[in-house]
């Protein structure tokens, strides 16, 4: 979305002992950065957000790199903008040790203050490309799939799309809802409808399995209880005897997902 102009090695998540630009030959005893080590700018891991001080500010809690010399300095807010009612900002730190394996094995807490031109109110905050929202006076991080305010209706497409993203299928797969009563969900989902590319290559044909998923409503979302390509209720009621028969009794076996790209030009192999 936005790039850090001074970044040397972008870290989207800070992980102890793992460096974005580590030298394979680095030894643990050489972990401390030298006096001439180059300091780079990296994203800092945001661990929490609290309102204030005042109505135009929030306090951002950060896990700063620690455990050695040159791990972290100058934790700050960078690239702050406001668009369409959302406050965007990068929370960054400078480090000379993060590019050396084992130099910064731990974290230490730090805080920075983000200040807006107008009262922040309940506007969402996008910090390092992750969104935080104010609910009942406290900030929490929004779900990457469900957003900040998921609908109460679990049969809503927001929830069913999130269910597909949790399945072991291609990220391009889209589910078809066959039945949903709020407690149970039935969907058919192709394994990989784009194995020939999003736009199928000339001469390529996609012929992939389409499976039927039976899911149960759980506090965190839809949870798979059975998967099959057959029809009827046998598979799901063996896994979950409480599954209502009326939702599955008339189901037919699934078909396959087949699509083809344009034919190869004349004279090409296979054309």
PDB file of N, CA, C and O in Angstrom, residues 160-161 164 167 173-180 185-190 210-215 251 254 257:
ATOM      1  N   UNK A 160     -19.347 -17.003   5.083  1.00  0.00           N
ATOM      2  CA  UNK A 160     -19.126 -18.165   4.218  1.00  0.00           C
ATOM      3  C   UNK A 160     -17.856 -18.007   3.383  1.00  0.00           C
ATOM      4  O   UNK A 160     -17.144 -18.985   3.135  1.00  0.00           O
ATOM      5  N   UNK A 161     -17.540 -16.778   2.957  1.00  0.00           N
ATOM      6  CA  UNK A 161     -16.272 -16.561   2.249  1.00  0.00           C
ATOM      7  C   UNK A 161     -15.092 -16.828   3.170  1.00  0.00           C
ATOM      8  O   UNK A 161     -14.079 -17.401   2.755  1.00  0.00           O
ATOM      9  N   UNK A 164     -14.391 -20.521   3.380  1.00  0.00           N
ATOM     10  CA  UNK A 164     -13.645 -21.057   2.234  1.00  0.00           C
ATOM     11  C   UNK A 164     -12.157 -20.786   2.396  1.00  0.00           C
ATOM     12  O   UNK A 164     -11.318 -21.641   2.092  1.00  0.00           O
ATOM     13  N   UNK A 167     -10.258 -23.398   4.264  1.00  0.00           N
ATOM     14  CA  UNK A 167     -10.201 -24.754   3.732  1.00  0.00           C
ATOM     15  C   UNK A 167      -8.876 -24.988   2.998  1.00  0.00           C
ATOM     16  O   UNK A 167      -8.201 -24.039   2.592  1.00  0.00           O
ATOM     17  N   UNK A 173     -10.347 -20.380  -5.131  1.00  0.00           N
ATOM     18  CA  UNK A 173     -11.585 -21.151  -5.063  1.00  0.00           C
ATOM     19  C   UNK A 173     -12.692 -20.326  -4.413  1.00  0.00           C
ATOM     20  O   UNK A 173     -12.458 -19.601  -3.442  1.00  0.00           O
ATOM     21  N   UNK A 174     -13.874 -20.458  -4.951  1.00  0.00           N
ATOM     22  CA  UNK A 174     -15.044 -19.811  -4.385  1.00  0.00           C
ATOM     23  C   UNK A 174     -16.092 -20.873  -4.083  1.00  0.00           C
ATOM     24  O   UNK A 174     -16.296 -21.797  -4.859  1.00  0.00           O
ATOM     25  N   UNK A 175     -16.727 -20.731  -2.932  1.00  0.00           N
ATOM     26  CA  UNK A 175     -17.696 -21.722  -2.512  1.00  0.00           C
ATOM     27  C   UNK A 175     -19.104 -21.411  -2.990  1.00  0.00           C
ATOM     28  O   UNK A 175     -19.475 -20.245  -3.169  1.00  0.00           O
ATOM     29  N   UNK A 176     -19.869 -22.462  -3.193  1.00  0.00           N
ATOM     30  CA  UNK A 176     -21.298 -22.337  -3.514  1.00  0.00           C
ATOM     31  C   UNK A 176     -22.093 -22.884  -2.343  1.00  0.00           C
ATOM     32  O   UNK A 176     -21.951 -24.058  -1.979  1.00  0.00           O
ATOM     33  N   UNK A 177     -22.911 -22.037  -1.713  1.00  0.00           N
ATOM     34  CA  UNK A 177     -23.701 -22.454  -0.562  1.00  0.00           C
ATOM     35  C   UNK A 177     -24.907 -23.257  -1.037  1.00  0.00           C
ATOM     36  O   UNK A 177     -25.723 -22.777  -1.824  1.00  0.00           O
ATOM     37  N   UNK A 178     -24.999 -24.495  -0.556  1.00  0.00           N
ATOM     38  CA  UNK A 178     -26.149 -25.345  -0.888  1.00  0.00           C
ATOM     39  C   UNK A 178     -27.237 -25.267   0.176  1.00  0.00           C
ATOM     40  O   UNK A 178     -28.420 -25.385  -0.133  1.00  0.00           O
ATOM     41  N   UNK A 179     -26.830 -25.092   1.439  1.00  0.00           N
ATOM     42  CA  UNK A 179     -27.816 -24.980   2.515  1.00  0.00           C
ATOM     43  C   UNK A 179     -27.149 -24.328   3.723  1.00  0.00           C
ATOM     44  O   UNK A 179     -25.958 -24.523   3.970  1.00  0.00           O
ATOM     45  N   UNK A 180     -27.926 -23.541   4.471  1.00  0.00           N
ATOM     46  CA  UNK A 180     -27.430 -22.916   5.690  1.00  0.00           C
ATOM     47  C   UNK A 180     -28.622 -22.585   6.574  1.00  0.00           C
ATOM     48  O   UNK A 180     -29.580 -21.935   6.122  1.00  0.00           O
ATOM     49  N   UNK A 185     -23.846 -25.570   7.835  1.00  0.00           N
ATOM     50  CA  UNK A 185     -23.604 -25.003   6.502  1.00  0.00           C
ATOM     51  C   UNK A 185     -23.120 -26.106   5.572  1.00  0.00           C
ATOM     52  O   UNK A 185     -22.298 -26.937   5.957  1.00  0.00           O
ATOM     53  N   UNK A 186     -23.656 -26.116   4.357  1.00  0.00           N
ATOM     54  CA  UNK A 186     -23.195 -27.038   3.317  1.00  0.00           C
ATOM     55  C   UNK A 186     -22.717 -26.210   2.135  1.00  0.00           C
ATOM     56  O   UNK A 186     -23.449 -25.355   1.622  1.00  0.00           O
ATOM     57  N   UNK A 187     -21.486 -26.464   1.690  1.00  0.00           N
ATOM     58  CA  UNK A 187     -20.920 -25.747   0.564  1.00  0.00           C
ATOM     59  C   UNK A 187     -20.209 -26.721  -0.355  1.00  0.00           C
ATOM     60  O   UNK A 187     -19.617 -27.706   0.104  1.00  0.00           O
ATOM     61  N   UNK A 188     -20.241 -26.447  -1.664  1.00  0.00           N
ATOM     62  CA  UNK A 188     -19.377 -27.151  -2.611  1.00  0.00           C
ATOM     63  C   UNK A 188     -18.272 -26.185  -3.033  1.00  0.00           C
ATOM     64  O   UNK A 188     -18.525 -25.010  -3.314  1.00  0.00           O
ATOM     65  N   UNK A 189     -17.025 -26.706  -3.045  1.00  0.00           N
ATOM     66  CA  UNK A 189     -15.868 -25.864  -3.333  1.00  0.00           C
ATOM     67  C   UNK A 189     -14.902 -26.645  -4.225  1.00  0.00           C
ATOM     68  O   UNK A 189     -14.507 -27.764  -3.877  1.00  0.00           O
ATOM     69  N   UNK A 190     -14.489 -26.093  -5.371  1.00  0.00           N
ATOM     70  CA  UNK A 190     -13.480 -26.766  -6.197  1.00  0.00           C
ATOM     71  C   UNK A 190     -12.104 -26.688  -5.558  1.00  0.00           C
ATOM     72  O   UNK A 190     -11.767 -25.691  -4.909  1.00  0.00           O
ATOM     73  N   UNK A 210     -14.514 -31.210  -7.216  1.00  0.00           N
ATOM     74  CA  UNK A 210     -15.376 -30.326  -6.443  1.00  0.00           C
ATOM     75  C   UNK A 210     -15.863 -31.130  -5.242  1.00  0.00           C
ATOM     76  O   UNK A 210     -16.487 -32.187  -5.404  1.00  0.00           O
ATOM     77  N   UNK A 211     -15.564 -30.645  -4.053  1.00  0.00           N
ATOM     78  CA  UNK A 211     -15.922 -31.390  -2.846  1.00  0.00           C
ATOM     79  C   UNK A 211     -17.022 -30.657  -2.082  1.00  0.00           C
ATOM     80  O   UNK A 211     -17.138 -29.438  -2.144  1.00  0.00           O
ATOM     81  N   UNK A 212     -17.786 -31.448  -1.374  1.00  0.00           N
ATOM     82  CA  UNK A 212     -18.854 -30.895  -0.539  1.00  0.00           C
ATOM     83  C   UNK A 212     -18.354 -30.848   0.905  1.00  0.00           C
ATOM     84  O   UNK A 212     -17.859 -31.832   1.444  1.00  0.00           O
ATOM     85  N   UNK A 213     -18.496 -29.676   1.507  1.00  0.00           N
ATOM     86  CA  UNK A 213     -18.057 -29.466   2.886  1.00  0.00           C
ATOM     87  C   UNK A 213     -19.280 -29.262   3.780  1.00  0.00           C
ATOM     88  O   UNK A 213     -20.180 -28.476   3.452  1.00  0.00           O
ATOM     89  N   UNK A 214     -19.279 -29.954   4.897  1.00  0.00           N
ATOM     90  CA  UNK A 214     -20.296 -29.778   5.924  1.00  0.00           C
ATOM     91  C   UNK A 214     -19.625 -29.075   7.106  1.00  0.00           C
ATOM     92  O   UNK A 214     -18.601 -29.550   7.626  1.00  0.00           O
ATOM     93  N   UNK A 215     -20.187 -27.958   7.521  1.00  0.00           N
ATOM     94  CA  UNK A 215     -19.558 -27.142   8.557  1.00  0.00           C
ATOM     95  C   UNK A 215     -20.538 -26.845   9.690  1.00  0.00           C
ATOM     96  O   UNK A 215     -21.751 -26.743   9.460  1.00  0.00           O
ATOM     97  N   UNK A 251     -29.165 -34.437  -1.440  1.00  0.00           N
ATOM     98  CA  UNK A 251     -27.926 -34.024  -2.107  1.00  0.00           C
ATOM     99  C   UNK A 251     -27.456 -35.084  -3.094  1.00  0.00           C
ATOM    100  O   UNK A 251     -27.419 -36.273  -2.781  1.00  0.00           O
ATOM    101  N   UNK A 254     -21.206 -34.744  -6.126  1.00  0.00           N
ATOM    102  CA  UNK A 254     -20.677 -33.539  -6.766  1.00  0.00           C
ATOM    103  C   UNK A 254     -20.140 -33.876  -8.160  1.00  0.00           C
ATOM    104  O   UNK A 254     -19.775 -35.016  -8.448  1.00  0.00           O
ATOM    105  N   UNK A 257     -15.129 -29.660 -11.720  1.00  0.00           N
ATOM    106  CA  UNK A 257     -15.034 -28.320 -12.280  1.00  0.00           C
ATOM    107  C   UNK A 257     -14.163 -28.407 -13.528  1.00  0.00           C
ATOM    108  O   UNK A 257     -12.980 -28.734 -13.454  1.00  0.00           O
TER     109      UNK A 257
END
